[in-house]
Amino acid sequence: MAGHNVFVSAHPLVKHKLTLLRDTRTEHKKFRELIRELAMLLGYEAMADLQLMQHDVITPLGSAAGYKLQEEVGLVPILRAGLGMVDGIHEMIPGAQVWHLGFYRDERTLRPVAYYNKLPVEPTVQVCLVLDPMLATGGSAVAAIDVLKAWGVSRIKFVGLIAAPEGIEVVTRAHPDVPLHLAAVDDHLNEHGFIVPGLGDAGDRQFGTA
Ligand code: PRP
């Protein structure tokens, strides 16, 4: 998929785990484990340009030049399916704040409908990772990024697992400054707004609600 702001992971572990995730035979427990592991691998790549400040420490043998993270990072899962991507990334960056945003897709129009947002008035983070395994029409991602920009966050990254070309086009057009970190770009969207071949409904497969 073209676009200088679209990063599709080339990591063999990502390809291996994504294949297991797609497989209809993968049951809910395993599905959740894979979402968590894939989120960590992609989150690691997405956080490669976090800013550091110098932070020297004393070792048992003397002084060592070192670093610590400079920016406050927000993890922003889009409910519901993004929830499974939080824990693994949060473990790697325990100081991150988690801000949930609820959007569901209207089944008829496929437009995102906002139903949960408890962001405080003033922004409390400098960088946000929007987490959602599926980028279909792109409506949910654009809406979430709109909310974060209106909140006052200027550095935003989207971390997803599978995207449709149609959705990538929509998000990169609306928010050309937001990099997309993905495990795969699939073939197309079907008439119901599902990614083909995709993996089905990522929310239902995580939470056993199919
Ligand atoms: C799915 C998916 C994304 C969204 C993607 O959520 O998890 O959030 O659709 O579609 P879009 O790119 O066309 O906006 P869904 O509405 O099924 O809600 P759920 O996560 O609660 O199952």
Tab-separated table of C-alpha atoms and ligand atoms in Angstrom:
chain	number	residue	atom	x	y	z
A	1	MET	CA	0.000	0.000	0.000
A	2	ALA	CA	1.392	3.331	-1.019
A	3	GLY	CA	1.857	6.334	1.199
A	4	HIS	CA	4.882	7.390	3.123
A	5	ASN	CA	2.943	7.392	6.380
A	6	VAL	CA	1.762	3.775	6.188
A	7	PHE	CA	4.006	1.244	7.891
A	8	VAL	CA	3.215	-2.415	7.373
A	9	SER	CA	5.328	-4.531	9.686
A	10	ALA	CA	7.760	-6.845	7.941
A	11	HIS	CA	8.469	-8.806	11.121
A	12	PRO	CA	8.133	-12.584	10.727
A	13	LEU	CA	6.486	-12.929	14.148
A	14	VAL	CA	3.818	-10.455	13.069
A	15	LYS	CA	3.087	-12.403	9.888
A	16	HIS	CA	3.006	-15.717	11.756
A	17	LYS	CA	0.704	-14.474	14.513
A	18	LEU	CA	-1.582	-12.565	12.163
A	19	THR	CA	-2.171	-15.757	10.172
A	20	LEU	CA	-3.218	-17.581	13.352
A	21	LEU	CA	-5.483	-14.657	14.229
A	22	ARG	CA	-7.310	-14.864	10.898
A	23	ASP	CA	-7.880	-18.627	11.122
A	24	THR	CA	-11.533	-19.480	11.913
A	25	ARG	CA	-10.270	-22.370	14.060
A	26	THR	CA	-8.612	-19.962	16.533
A	27	GLU	CA	-10.807	-19.839	19.642
A	28	HIS	CA	-11.472	-16.768	21.825
A	29	LYS	CA	-8.729	-17.323	24.394
A	30	LYS	CA	-6.041	-17.798	21.799
A	31	PHE	CA	-7.484	-14.921	19.768
A	32	ARG	CA	-7.099	-12.556	22.731
A	33	GLU	CA	-3.523	-13.705	23.335
A	34	LEU	CA	-2.633	-13.063	19.708
A	35	ILE	CA	-4.216	-9.594	19.708
A	36	ARG	CA	-2.176	-8.754	22.795
A	37	GLU	CA	1.085	-10.062	21.281
A	38	LEU	CA	0.545	-8.394	17.922
A	39	ALA	CA	-0.255	-5.102	19.645
A	40	MET	CA	3.057	-5.307	21.516
A	41	LEU	CA	5.049	-5.985	18.355
A	42	LEU	CA	3.367	-3.174	16.424
A	43	GLY	CA	3.373	-0.822	19.394
A	44	TYR	CA	7.107	-1.355	19.775
A	45	GLU	CA	7.606	-0.283	16.174
A	46	ALA	CA	5.196	2.655	16.522
A	47	MET	CA	7.061	3.974	19.576
A	48	ALA	CA	10.482	3.936	17.901
A	49	ASP	CA	10.566	7.740	17.704
A	50	LEU	CA	9.475	8.637	21.234
A	51	GLN	CA	11.503	11.550	22.557
A	52	LEU	CA	14.085	11.003	25.253
A	53	MET	CA	15.804	13.235	27.742
A	54	GLN	CA	19.134	12.657	29.326
A	55	HIS	CA	18.925	10.821	32.651
A	56	ASP	CA	22.203	9.646	34.120
A	57	VAL	CA	22.267	7.026	36.854
A	58	ILE	CA	24.761	5.626	39.298
A	59	THR	CA	25.634	1.977	38.777
A	60	PRO	CA	27.581	-0.046	41.377
A	61	LEU	CA	30.694	0.869	39.355
A	62	GLY	CA	30.148	4.524	38.691
A	63	SER	CA	28.104	6.936	36.669
A	64	ALA	CA	26.334	5.900	33.430
A	65	ALA	CA	24.895	8.200	30.845
A	66	GLY	CA	21.250	7.285	30.299
A	67	TYR	CA	17.829	8.379	29.183
A	68	LYS	CA	14.224	8.510	30.150
A	69	LEU	CA	11.085	9.090	28.174
A	70	GLN	CA	10.333	12.757	27.865
A	71	GLU	CA	6.744	12.745	26.660
A	72	GLU	CA	3.517	11.714	28.313
A	73	VAL	CA	2.038	8.945	26.182
A	74	GLY	CA	-1.664	8.179	25.890
A	75	LEU	CA	-3.005	4.807	24.798
A	76	VAL	CA	-6.416	5.332	23.221
A	77	PRO	CA	-8.329	2.115	22.527
A	78	ILE	CA	-11.452	2.426	20.409
A	79	LEU	CA	-14.155	0.349	22.122
A	80	ARG	CA	-14.687	-2.443	21.995
A	81	ALA	CA	-12.188	-4.173	19.771
A	82	GLY	CA	-9.283	-1.879	20.679
A	83	LEU	CA	-9.437	-2.981	24.325
A	84	GLY	CA	-7.455	-6.145	23.671
A	85	MET	CA	-4.555	-4.089	22.347
A	86	VAL	CA	-4.067	-2.089	25.553
A	87	ASP	CA	-2.556	-4.457	28.121
A	88	GLY	CA	0.493	-5.650	26.205
A	89	ILE	CA	1.533	-2.144	25.198
A	90	HIS	CA	0.774	-0.827	28.691
A	91	GLU	CA	3.134	-3.425	30.127
A	92	MET	CA	5.956	-2.067	27.952
A	93	ILE	CA	5.175	1.537	28.879
A	94	PRO	CA	3.575	1.401	32.320
A	95	GLY	CA	3.655	5.169	32.717
A	96	ALA	CA	1.251	5.651	29.807
A	97	GLN	CA	-2.244	6.998	30.384
A	98	VAL	CA	-5.186	5.049	28.963
A	99	TRP	CA	-8.060	7.081	27.539
A	100	HIS	CA	-10.967	5.051	26.163
A	101	LEU	CA	-13.079	6.275	23.264
A	102	GLY	CA	-16.322	4.515	22.372
A	103	PHE	CA	-17.502	4.387	18.785
A	104	TYR	CA	-19.767	1.831	17.199
A	105	ARG	CA	-20.538	1.600	13.528
A	106	ASP	CA	-24.111	2.186	12.517
A	107	GLU	CA	-24.908	-1.030	10.655
A	108	ARG	CA	-26.833	0.743	7.915
A	109	THR	CA	-24.749	3.837	7.223
A	110	LEU	CA	-21.414	2.374	8.455
A	111	ARG	CA	-20.793	5.776	10.059
A	112	PRO	CA	-19.179	5.839	13.519
A	113	VAL	CA	-21.433	6.820	16.400
A	114	ALA	CA	-19.663	8.193	19.480
A	115	TYR	CA	-20.882	6.759	22.794
A	116	TYR	CA	-18.034	7.135	25.285
A	117	ASN	CA	-15.549	9.935	25.860
A	118	LYS	CA	-14.352	11.040	29.296
A	119	LEU	CA	-11.380	13.142	28.216
A	120	PRO	CA	-10.747	16.052	30.571
A	121	VAL	CA	-10.844	19.575	29.146
A	122	GLU	CA	-7.079	20.077	29.018
A	123	PRO	CA	-4.818	17.578	27.239
A	124	THR	CA	-2.661	15.511	29.618
A	125	VAL	CA	-0.465	13.752	27.027
A	126	GLN	CA	1.779	14.797	24.156
A	127	VAL	CA	1.618	11.601	22.099
A	128	CYS	CA	-1.347	9.305	21.496
A	129	LEU	CA	-1.471	5.793	20.129
A	130	VAL	CA	-4.967	5.100	18.795
A	131	LEU	CA	-5.586	1.365	19.091
A	132	ASP	CA	-8.089	-0.517	16.944
A	133	PRO	CA	-7.424	-3.863	15.286
A	134	MET	CA	-9.599	-3.150	12.252
A	135	LEU	CA	-9.430	-0.180	9.886
A	136	ALA	CA	-12.377	-0.769	7.559
A	137	THR	CA	-14.047	2.333	6.094
A	138	GLY	CA	-11.713	4.411	8.258
A	139	GLY	CA	-14.634	6.292	9.813
A	140	SER	CA	-13.891	5.255	13.406
A	141	ALA	CA	-10.179	6.077	13.132
A	142	VAL	CA	-10.847	9.506	11.594
A	143	ALA	CA	-13.435	10.280	14.283
A	144	ALA	CA	-11.062	9.225	17.090
A	145	ILE	CA	-8.205	11.271	15.655
A	146	ASP	CA	-10.557	14.261	15.240
A	147	VAL	CA	-11.407	14.004	18.937
A	148	LEU	CA	-7.752	13.822	19.996
A	149	LYS	CA	-6.729	16.768	17.824
A	150	ALA	CA	-9.625	18.829	19.178
A	151	TRP	CA	-8.426	17.857	22.673
A	152	GLY	CA	-5.069	19.422	21.781
A	153	VAL	CA	-2.789	16.479	21.013
A	154	SER	CA	-0.585	17.085	17.994
A	155	ARG	CA	1.390	13.837	17.828
A	156	ILE	CA	-0.943	10.953	17.047
A	157	LYS	CA	-0.237	7.482	15.693
A	158	PHE	CA	-2.700	4.803	14.677
A	159	VAL	CA	-1.837	1.211	15.577
A	160	GLY	CA	-4.027	-1.370	13.879
A	161	LEU	CA	-3.784	-4.941	12.725
A	162	ILE	CA	-5.663	-5.238	9.442
A	163	ALA	CA	-6.657	-2.385	7.149
A	164	ALA	CA	-8.659	-2.123	3.940
A	165	PRO	CA	-7.148	0.050	1.191
A	166	GLU	CA	-10.356	2.118	1.218
A	167	GLY	CA	-9.914	2.936	4.908
A	168	ILE	CA	-6.240	3.804	4.542
A	169	GLU	CA	-7.163	6.267	1.808
A	170	VAL	CA	-9.808	7.911	3.991
A	171	VAL	CA	-7.558	8.248	7.069
A	172	THR	CA	-4.427	9.419	5.261
A	173	ARG	CA	-6.488	11.994	3.352
A	174	ALA	CA	-8.186	13.352	6.484
A	175	HIS	CA	-5.062	13.141	8.670
A	176	PRO	CA	-1.917	13.040	6.505
A	177	ASP	CA	0.232	13.727	9.576
A	178	VAL	CA	-0.857	10.537	11.392
A	179	PRO	CA	1.266	7.463	10.664
A	180	LEU	CA	-0.537	4.129	10.390
A	181	HIS	CA	1.243	1.114	11.874
A	182	LEU	CA	-0.317	-2.083	10.567
A	183	ALA	CA	0.217	-5.812	10.374
A	184	ALA	CA	-1.428	-6.170	6.957
A	185	VAL	CA	-3.318	-4.395	4.205
A	186	ASP	CA	-6.069	-6.625	2.868
A	187	ASP	CA	-7.836	-6.839	-0.450
A	188	HIS	CA	-11.081	-4.887	-0.119
A	189	LEU	CA	-14.214	-4.054	1.877
A	190	ASN	CA	-17.364	-6.022	1.165
A	191	GLU	CA	-20.858	-4.501	0.890
A	192	HIS	CA	-21.336	-4.856	4.680
A	193	GLY	CA	-18.159	-2.923	5.421
A	194	PHE	CA	-16.182	-6.016	6.416
A	195	ILE	CA	-12.535	-6.381	5.454
A	196	VAL	CA	-11.904	-9.255	3.016
A	197	PRO	CA	-10.287	-11.654	3.786
A	198	GLY	CA	-9.802	-9.989	7.218
A	199	LEU	CA	-10.644	-12.038	10.271
A	200	GLY	CA	-14.367	-11.426	10.811
A	201	ASP	CA	-15.513	-9.234	13.716
A	202	ALA	CA	-12.569	-8.513	16.002
A	203	GLY	CA	-14.835	-7.424	18.880
A	204	ASP	CA	-17.005	-10.530	18.740
A	205	ARG	CA	-14.043	-12.889	18.380
A	206	GLN	CA	-12.299	-11.423	21.433
A	207	PHE	CA	-15.323	-11.278	23.655
A	208	GLY	CA	-17.263	-14.351	22.545
A	209	THR	CA	-20.292	-12.361	21.436
A	210	ALA	CA	-20.666	-13.562	17.852
B	1	PRP	C1	-15.378	-2.287	14.279
B	1	PRP	C2	-13.865	-2.245	14.477
B	1	PRP	C3	-13.536	-0.800	14.326
B	1	PRP	C4	-14.529	-0.345	13.309
B	1	PRP	C5	-13.831	-0.251	11.999
B	1	PRP	O1	-16.024	-1.930	15.438
B	1	PRP	O2	-13.470	-2.750	15.717
B	1	PRP	O3	-13.685	-0.047	15.512
B	1	PRP	O4	-15.570	-1.321	13.257
B	1	PRP	O5	-14.696	0.201	11.050
B	1	PRP	P1	-14.537	1.558	10.251
B	1	PRP	O6	-13.097	1.688	9.868
B	1	PRP	O7	-15.439	1.329	9.081
B	1	PRP	O8	-15.005	2.664	11.146
B	1	PRP	P2	-17.586	-2.186	15.697
B	1	PRP	O9	-18.412	-1.035	15.291
B	1	PRP	O10	-17.969	-3.511	15.140
B	1	PRP	O11	-17.661	-2.196	17.283
B	1	PRP	P3	-17.014	-3.208	18.329
B	1	PRP	O12	-15.527	-2.947	18.334
B	1	PRP	O13	-17.663	-2.803	19.607
B	1	PRP	O14	-17.355	-4.616	17.920
